[in-house]
Amino acid sequence: MNFPPAFPVLTTTRFVMRQLQQKDLGQLVIRCNNENISKQTYNLPFPYTEEFAKSRLDFIGDGFLKGERIVWLITEKNTGIILGEMGLHFQEEHQSAELGYWIAEEFWGKGIATEVLACVMDFGFAEMGLHKIFATHFGNNPASGKVMQKCGMKQEGVLRSHVYSRGEFKDLVQFGLLQSEWKGLNSLV
């Protein structure tokens, strides 16, 4: 696994993925302070406070310095507006990474997650030399699974009632893709 020495900035046609900075925290709180986002993630609370955003900034920064994770802030290329986050959380001994993301609700259904996921997967496989990228989504969020499928990920299984979140047991649907199966960004155009 080839962990980058400096935080990588990734770009697509419409988006720039970069490191979260102190100056972003106010806008981040506005975008992520949404119960519908919180309900579909493991670790984003509602309400999403500035205090939590500050601790998240430290978590992301420390994780990068330790080689444990890269979490990109997704911004619109032309305006710099924050749209969400996407990250890779590494399991170095397995040469793999778990992918996680959230998109602000007002931007759902616009192809943002698909475009950014394809770019992040290309980086993970081509630049970092990962063997596998995998992700899960709650069973009641099939839209997330569709994003993964559009990027070539294959459903590997369903972990029934696997997590207890916000007062209920939820299924986890797992997807994965091996480096040998990745056909690159051009195959998705």
Coordinates of N, CA and C in Angstrom, one line a residue:
M1 N 0.8 -1.2 0.0 CA 0.0 0.0 0.0 C 0.9 1.2 0.0
N2 N 0.6 2.2 -0.9 CA 1.4 3.4 -1.0 C 0.7 4.6 -0.5
F3 N 0.8 4.8 0.8 CA 0.2 5.9 1.5 C 0.8 7.2 1.1
P4 N 0.0 8.2 0.7 CA 0.6 9.5 0.2 C 1.3 10.3 1.3
P5 N 2.4 10.9 0.9 CA 3.1 11.7 1.9 C 2.4 13.0 2.3
A6 N 1.6 13.6 1.4 CA 0.9 14.8 1.6 C -0.6 14.5 1.3
F7 N -1.5 15.2 1.9 CA -2.9 15.0 1.6 C -3.2 15.2 0.2
P8 N -3.8 14.2 -0.5 CA -4.1 14.2 -1.9 C -5.3 15.0 -2.2
V9 N -5.3 15.9 -3.2 CA -6.4 16.7 -3.6 C -6.8 16.0 -4.9
L10 N -8.1 15.6 -5.0 CA -8.6 14.9 -6.2 C -9.7 15.8 -6.9
T11 N -9.7 15.7 -8.2 CA -10.7 16.6 -8.9 C -11.4 15.7 -10.0
T12 N -12.7 16.1 -10.2 CA -13.4 15.5 -11.3 C -13.9 16.6 -12.1
T13 N -14.8 16.4 -13.1 CA -15.3 17.4 -13.9 C -16.0 18.5 -13.1
R14 N -16.7 18.1 -12.1 CA -17.6 19.0 -11.3 C -17.1 19.3 -9.9
F15 N -16.2 18.5 -9.4 CA -15.9 18.6 -7.9 C -14.4 18.6 -7.6
V16 N -14.1 19.1 -6.4 CA -12.8 19.1 -5.9 C -12.9 18.4 -4.5
M17 N -12.1 17.4 -4.3 CA -12.1 16.7 -3.0 C -10.8 17.1 -2.3
R18 N -10.9 17.7 -1.1 CA -9.7 18.2 -0.4 C -9.9 18.0 1.1
Q19 N -8.8 18.4 1.8 CA -8.8 18.2 3.2 C -9.7 19.2 3.9
L20 N -10.4 18.7 4.9 CA -11.2 19.6 5.8 C -10.3 20.5 6.5
Q21 N -10.7 21.8 6.6 CA -9.9 22.8 7.3 C -10.8 23.5 8.3
Q22 N -10.2 24.2 9.2 CA -10.9 24.9 10.3 C -11.9 25.9 9.7
K23 N -11.6 26.6 8.6 CA -12.5 27.6 8.0 C -13.7 26.9 7.5
D24 N -13.8 25.6 7.3 CA -14.9 24.9 6.7 C -16.0 24.5 7.7
L25 N -15.6 24.6 9.0 CA -16.5 24.0 10.0 C -17.9 24.6 10.1
G26 N -18.0 25.9 9.9 CA -19.4 26.5 10.0 C -20.3 26.0 8.8
Q27 N -19.7 25.9 7.6 CA -20.5 25.4 6.5 C -20.8 23.9 6.7
L28 N -19.8 23.2 7.2 CA -19.9 21.8 7.4 C -21.1 21.5 8.4
V29 N -21.2 22.3 9.5 CA -22.3 22.1 10.4 C -23.6 22.3 9.7
I30 N -23.7 23.4 8.9 CA -25.0 23.7 8.2 C -25.4 22.5 7.3
R31 N -24.4 22.0 6.6 CA -24.7 20.9 5.6 C -25.0 19.6 6.3
C32 N -24.4 19.3 7.4 CA -24.5 17.9 8.0 C -25.5 17.9 9.1
N33 N -26.0 19.0 9.6 CA -26.9 19.0 10.7 C -28.3 18.7 10.2
N34 N -28.5 17.4 9.9 CA -29.7 16.9 9.2 C -30.0 15.5 9.7
E35 N -31.1 15.3 10.3 CA -31.4 13.9 10.8 C -31.4 12.9 9.8
N36 N -31.8 13.2 8.5 CA -31.9 12.2 7.5 C -30.5 11.7 7.1
I37 N -29.5 12.6 7.2 CA -28.1 12.1 7.0 C -27.6 11.3 8.2
S38 N -27.9 11.7 9.4 CA -27.5 11.0 10.6 C -28.1 9.6 10.6
K39 N -29.3 9.5 10.2 CA -30.0 8.1 10.2 C -29.3 7.1 9.3
Q40 N -28.5 7.6 8.3 CA -27.9 6.7 7.4 C -26.4 6.5 7.6
T41 N -25.9 7.0 8.7 CA -24.5 6.8 8.9 C -24.3 6.2 10.3
Y42 N -23.1 5.7 10.5 CA -22.7 5.2 11.8 C -22.3 6.2 12.8
N43 N -21.6 7.3 12.3 CA -20.9 8.1 13.3 C -21.2 9.6 13.2
L44 N -22.3 10.0 12.5 CA -22.6 11.4 12.4 C -23.9 11.7 13.3
P45 N -23.7 12.5 14.3 CA -24.8 12.7 15.2 C -25.8 13.7 14.7
F46 N -27.0 13.7 15.3 CA -27.9 14.8 15.1 C -28.4 15.2 16.5
P47 N -28.3 16.4 16.8 CA -27.8 17.5 16.0 C -26.3 17.4 15.8
Y48 N -25.8 18.0 14.7 CA -24.4 18.0 14.3 C -23.9 19.4 14.8
T49 N -23.2 19.4 15.8 CA -22.8 20.7 16.5 C -21.4 21.1 16.0
E50 N -21.0 22.4 16.2 CA -19.7 22.9 15.9 C -18.7 22.1 16.8
E51 N -19.0 21.8 18.0 CA -18.1 21.0 18.8 C -17.8 19.7 18.2
F52 N -18.8 19.0 17.7 CA -18.5 17.7 17.0 C -17.7 18.0 15.7
A53 N -18.0 19.0 15.0 CA -17.2 19.3 13.8 C -15.7 19.5 14.1
K54 N -15.4 20.2 15.2 CA -14.0 20.4 15.6 C -13.4 19.1 16.0
S55 N -14.1 18.2 16.7 CA -13.5 16.9 17.0 C -13.3 16.0 15.8
R56 N -14.2 16.2 14.8 CA -14.1 15.5 13.5 C -12.9 16.0 12.8
L57 N -12.6 17.3 12.8 CA -11.4 17.8 12.1 C -10.2 17.2 12.7
D58 N -10.1 17.0 14.0 CA -9.0 16.4 14.7 C -8.9 14.9 14.3
F59 N -10.0 14.2 14.3 CA -10.1 12.8 14.0 C -9.6 12.5 12.6
I60 N -10.0 13.4 11.6 CA -9.6 13.2 10.2 C -8.1 13.5 10.1
G61 N -7.7 14.6 10.7 CA -6.3 15.0 10.6 C -5.3 14.0 11.3
D62 N -5.7 13.6 12.5 CA -4.8 12.6 13.1 C -4.8 11.3 12.4
G63 N -6.0 10.9 11.8 CA -6.0 9.6 11.1 C -5.1 9.6 9.8
F64 N -5.1 10.8 9.2 CA -4.2 10.9 8.0 C -2.7 10.8 8.5
L65 N -2.4 11.6 9.5 CA -1.0 11.6 10.0 C -0.5 10.2 10.4
K66 N -1.4 9.3 10.9 CA -1.1 8.0 11.3 C -1.2 7.0 10.2
G67 N -1.7 7.4 9.0 CA -1.8 6.5 7.9 C -3.1 5.6 8.0
E68 N -4.0 6.0 8.8 CA -5.2 5.2 9.0 C -6.4 5.5 8.1
R69 N -6.5 6.8 7.6 CA -7.6 7.2 6.8 C -7.3 8.4 6.0
I70 N -8.0 8.5 4.9 CA -8.1 9.8 4.1 C -9.6 10.1 4.0
V71 N -10.0 11.2 4.5 CA -11.4 11.7 4.4 C -11.3 13.0 3.6
W72 N -12.0 13.0 2.5 CA -12.0 14.2 1.6 C -13.3 14.9 1.9
L73 N -13.2 16.2 1.9 CA -14.3 17.1 1.9 C -14.7 17.3 0.4
I74 N -16.0 17.1 0.0 CA -16.4 17.2 -1.4 C -16.9 18.6 -1.6
T75 N -16.3 19.3 -2.5 CA -16.8 20.7 -2.8 C -17.1 20.8 -4.2
E76 N -18.0 21.8 -4.5 CA -18.3 22.1 -5.9 C -17.1 22.9 -6.5
K77 N -16.7 22.5 -7.7 CA -15.5 23.1 -8.3 C -15.6 24.6 -8.5
N78 N -16.7 25.0 -9.0 CA -16.9 26.4 -9.3 C -17.2 27.4 -8.2
T79 N -17.8 26.8 -7.1 CA -18.3 27.7 -6.0 C -17.6 27.4 -4.7
G80 N -17.0 26.2 -4.5 CA -16.4 25.8 -3.3 C -17.4 25.4 -2.2
I81 N -18.7 25.3 -2.6 CA -19.7 24.9 -1.7 C -19.5 23.5 -1.2
I82 N -19.6 23.2 0.1 CA -19.4 21.9 0.6 C -20.7 21.0 0.3
L83 N -20.4 19.8 -0.3 CA -21.5 18.9 -0.7 C -21.6 17.7 0.2
G84 N -20.5 17.3 0.9 CA -20.4 16.1 1.7 C -19.0 15.7 2.0
E85 N -18.8 14.5 2.3 CA -17.5 13.9 2.6 C -17.4 12.5 2.0
M86 N -16.2 12.0 1.7 CA -16.0 10.6 1.3 C -14.6 10.2 1.9
G87 N -14.5 9.0 2.4 CA -13.3 8.6 3.0 C -12.9 7.2 2.8
L88 N -11.7 6.9 2.8 CA -11.1 5.5 2.8 C -10.5 5.3 4.2
H89 N -10.9 4.2 4.9 CA -10.4 3.8 6.2 C -9.6 2.5 6.0
F90 N -8.3 2.6 6.2 CA -7.4 1.5 5.7 C -7.2 0.4 6.7
Q91 N -7.1 -0.8 6.1 CA -6.7 -2.0 6.8 C -5.5 -2.5 6.2
E92 N -4.3 -1.9 6.6 CA -3.1 -2.1 5.9 C -2.7 -3.6 5.8
E93 N -2.9 -4.4 6.8 CA -2.5 -5.8 6.8 C -3.3 -6.5 5.7
H94 N -4.4 -6.0 5.3 CA -5.2 -6.7 4.2 C -5.1 -6.0 2.9
Q95 N -4.4 -4.9 2.9 CA -4.2 -4.0 1.7 C -5.6 -3.6 1.1
S96 N -6.5 -3.3 2.1 CA -7.8 -2.9 1.7 C -8.3 -1.6 2.4
A97 N -9.4 -1.1 2.0 CA -10.0 0.1 2.7 C -11.5 0.0 2.7
E98 N -12.1 0.4 3.8 CA -13.5 0.6 3.9 C -13.9 2.0 3.5
L99 N -14.8 2.1 2.6 CA -15.3 3.4 2.1 C -16.5 3.9 2.8
G100 N -16.6 5.1 3.1 CA -17.7 5.7 3.7 C -18.0 7.1 3.2
Y101 N -19.2 7.5 3.1 CA -19.5 8.9 2.6 C -20.9 9.4 3.1
W102 N -21.1 10.7 3.0 CA -22.4 11.3 3.1 C -22.4 12.5 2.2
I103 N -23.6 12.7 1.7 CA -23.9 13.9 0.8 C -25.0 14.7 1.4
A104 N -24.9 16.0 1.4 CA -25.9 16.8 2.0 C -27.2 16.6 1.3
E105 N -28.3 16.5 2.0 CA -29.6 16.1 1.5 C -30.1 17.0 0.3
E106 N -29.8 18.2 0.3 CA -30.2 19.1 -0.8 C -29.5 18.7 -2.2
F107 N -28.5 17.9 -2.1 CA -27.8 17.5 -3.3 C -28.0 16.0 -3.7
W108 N -28.9 15.3 -3.0 CA -29.1 13.9 -3.3 C -29.7 13.8 -4.7
G109 N -29.4 12.7 -5.4 CA -30.0 12.5 -6.7 C -29.3 13.2 -7.8
K110 N -28.2 13.8 -7.6 CA -27.5 14.6 -8.7 C -26.2 14.0 -9.2
G111 N -26.0 12.7 -8.8 CA -24.8 12.0 -9.3 C -23.5 12.3 -8.7
I112 N -23.6 13.1 -7.6 CA -22.4 13.5 -6.9 C -21.6 12.3 -6.3
A113 N -22.3 11.5 -5.6 CA -21.6 10.3 -4.9 C -21.0 9.4 -5.9
T114 N -21.7 9.2 -7.1 CA -21.2 8.3 -8.1 C -19.9 8.8 -8.7
E115 N -19.9 10.1 -9.1 CA -18.7 10.7 -9.7 C -17.5 10.7 -8.7
V116 N -17.8 11.1 -7.5 CA -16.7 11.2 -6.5 C -16.2 9.8 -6.1
L117 N -17.1 8.8 -6.0 CA -16.7 7.4 -5.6 C -15.8 6.8 -6.7
A118 N -16.2 7.1 -8.0 CA -15.3 6.5 -9.1 C -13.9 7.1 -9.0
C119 N -13.8 8.4 -8.7 CA -12.5 9.1 -8.6 C -11.7 8.5 -7.4
V120 N -12.4 8.4 -6.3 CA -11.7 7.8 -5.1 C -11.3 6.4 -5.3
M121 N -12.1 5.6 -5.9 CA -11.7 4.2 -6.2 C -10.5 4.2 -7.1
D122 N -10.5 5.0 -8.1 CA -9.4 5.1 -9.1 C -8.1 5.4 -8.3
F123 N -8.2 6.4 -7.4 CA -7.0 6.8 -6.6 C -6.6 5.6 -5.7
G124 N -7.6 4.9 -5.0 CA -7.2 3.8 -4.2 C -6.5 2.7 -4.9
F125 N -7.0 2.4 -6.0 CA -6.4 1.2 -6.8 C -5.2 1.6 -7.5
A126 N -5.2 2.7 -8.3 CA -4.1 3.1 -9.2 C -3.0 3.8 -8.4
E127 N -3.3 4.6 -7.4 CA -2.2 5.4 -6.7 C -1.7 4.7 -5.5
M128 N -2.7 4.1 -4.7 CA -2.3 3.5 -3.5 C -2.0 2.0 -3.6
G129 N -2.5 1.4 -4.6 CA -2.2 -0.1 -4.8 C -3.1 -0.9 -3.9
L130 N -4.3 -0.5 -3.5 CA -5.1 -1.3 -2.7 C -5.5 -2.6 -3.4
H131 N -5.7 -3.6 -2.7 CA -6.2 -4.9 -3.2 C -7.7 -4.9 -3.3
K132 N -8.4 -4.2 -2.3 CA -9.9 -4.3 -2.3 C -10.4 -3.0 -1.6
I133 N -11.5 -2.5 -2.1 CA -12.3 -1.4 -1.5 C -13.7 -2.0 -1.2
F134 N -14.1 -1.8 0.0 CA -15.5 -2.3 0.4 C -16.2 -1.3 1.1
A135 N -17.6 -1.5 1.2 CA -18.4 -0.5 1.8 C -19.7 -1.2 2.2
T136 N -20.4 -0.6 3.2 CA -21.7 -1.1 3.6 C -22.7 0.0 3.6
H137 N -24.0 -0.4 3.5 CA -25.0 0.6 3.7 C -26.1 -0.1 4.4
F138 N -26.9 0.8 5.1 CA -28.1 0.2 5.9 C -29.1 -0.3 4.8
G139 N -29.7 -1.4 5.2 CA -30.7 -2.0 4.3 C -31.8 -1.1 3.9
N140 N -32.2 -0.1 4.7 CA -33.2 0.8 4.3 C -32.7 2.0 3.5
N141 N -31.5 1.9 2.9 CA -31.0 2.9 2.1 C -30.4 2.4 0.8
P142 N -31.3 1.8 -0.1 CA -30.9 1.2 -1.3 C -30.2 2.2 -2.3
A143 N -30.5 3.4 -2.2 CA -29.9 4.4 -3.1 C -28.3 4.4 -2.9
S144 N -27.9 4.1 -1.7 CA -26.4 4.0 -1.5 C -25.9 2.8 -2.3
G145 N -26.6 1.7 -2.2 CA -26.2 0.5 -2.9 C -26.1 0.7 -4.4
K146 N -27.1 1.5 -5.0 CA -27.1 1.8 -6.4 C -25.8 2.6 -6.8
V147 N -25.4 3.5 -6.0 CA -24.2 4.3 -6.2 C -23.0 3.3 -6.3
M148 N -22.9 2.4 -5.4 CA -21.8 1.4 -5.4 C -21.8 0.5 -6.6
Q149 N -23.0 0.1 -7.0 CA -23.2 -0.8 -8.2 C -22.8 0.0 -9.5
K150 N -23.1 1.3 -9.6 CA -22.8 2.1 -10.7 C -21.3 2.2 -10.9
C151 N -20.5 2.1 -9.8 CA -19.1 2.2 -9.8 C -18.4 0.8 -9.9
G152 N -19.2 -0.2 -10.2 CA -18.7 -1.6 -10.4 C -18.6 -2.5 -9.2
M153 N -19.0 -1.9 -8.0 CA -18.9 -2.8 -6.8 C -20.0 -3.9 -6.9
K154 N -19.7 -5.0 -6.3 CA -20.6 -6.1 -6.3 C -21.1 -6.4 -4.9
Q155 N -22.4 -6.7 -4.8 CA -22.9 -7.0 -3.5 C -22.3 -8.3 -3.0
E156 N -21.8 -8.4 -1.8 CA -21.2 -9.6 -1.3 C -22.0 -10.3 -0.2
G157 N -23.0 -9.5 0.4 CA -23.8 -10.2 1.4 C -24.6 -9.2 2.1
V158 N -25.5 -9.8 3.0 CA -26.3 -9.0 3.9 C -26.1 -9.5 5.3
L159 N -25.7 -8.6 6.2 CA -25.6 -8.9 7.6 C -26.9 -8.5 8.2
R160 N -27.7 -9.5 8.5 CA -29.1 -9.2 9.0 C -29.1 -8.7 10.5
S161 N -29.8 -7.6 10.7 CA -29.9 -7.0 12.0 C -28.6 -6.9 12.7
H162 N -27.6 -6.4 12.0 CA -26.2 -6.4 12.4 C -25.9 -5.3 13.3
V163 N -26.5 -4.1 13.1 CA -26.2 -3.0 14.0 C -27.5 -2.4 14.7
Y164 N -27.3 -1.9 15.8 CA -28.3 -1.2 16.5 C -28.1 0.3 16.4
S165 N -29.0 0.9 15.7 CA -28.8 2.3 15.5 C -30.1 3.1 15.7
R166 N -30.1 4.1 16.5 CA -31.2 5.0 16.8 C -32.5 4.2 17.1
G167 N -32.3 3.2 18.0 CA -33.5 2.5 18.5 C -33.9 1.3 17.7
E168 N -33.2 0.9 16.7 CA -33.6 -0.2 15.9 C -32.4 -1.0 15.4
F169 N -32.7 -2.3 15.2 CA -31.7 -3.1 14.5 C -31.8 -2.9 13.0
K170 N -30.6 -2.8 12.4 CA -30.6 -2.6 10.9 C -29.7 -3.6 10.2
D171 N -30.1 -4.0 9.1 CA -29.3 -4.8 8.2 C -28.2 -4.0 7.6
L172 N -27.1 -4.6 7.4 CA -26.0 -4.0 6.6 C -25.8 -4.8 5.3
V173 N -25.8 -4.1 4.2 CA -25.6 -4.7 2.9 C -24.1 -4.3 2.5
Q174 N -23.3 -5.4 2.3 CA -21.9 -5.1 2.0 C -21.6 -5.3 0.5
F175 N -20.8 -4.3 0.0 CA -20.4 -4.3 -1.4 C -18.8 -4.3 -1.4
G176 N -18.2 -4.8 -2.4 CA -16.8 -4.8 -2.5 C -16.3 -4.8 -4.0
L177 N -15.1 -4.4 -4.2 CA -14.5 -4.5 -5.5 C -13.0 -4.7 -5.4
L178 N -12.5 -5.7 -6.1 CA -11.1 -6.0 -6.1 C -10.4 -5.1 -7.2
Q179 N -9.1 -4.9 -6.9 CA -8.3 -4.1 -7.9 C -8.4 -4.7 -9.3
S180 N -8.3 -6.0 -9.3 CA -8.3 -6.8 -10.6 C -9.6 -6.6 -11.4
E181 N -10.7 -6.2 -10.7 CA -12.0 -6.0 -11.3 C -12.3 -4.6 -11.7
W182 N -11.4 -3.6 -11.2 CA -11.6 -2.2 -11.5 C -11.3 -2.0 -13.0
K183 N -12.2 -1.4 -13.7 CA -12.0 -1.1 -15.1 C -11.6 0.3 -15.4
G184 N -11.5 1.1 -14.4 CA -11.0 2.5 -14.5 C -12.2 3.5 -14.7
L185 N -11.8 4.7 -14.6 CA -12.8 5.8 -14.8 C -13.4 5.8 -16.2
N186 N -12.6 5.5 -17.2 CA -13.1 5.6 -18.6 C -14.3 4.6 -18.8
S187 N -14.3 3.5 -18.1 CA -15.4 2.5 -18.3 C -16.7 3.0 -17.7
L188 N -16.7 4.1 -16.9 CA -17.9 4.5 -16.3 C -18.5 5.7 -17.0
V189 N -17.8 6.2 -18.0 CA -18.3 7.4 -18.8 C -19.4 7.0 -19.7

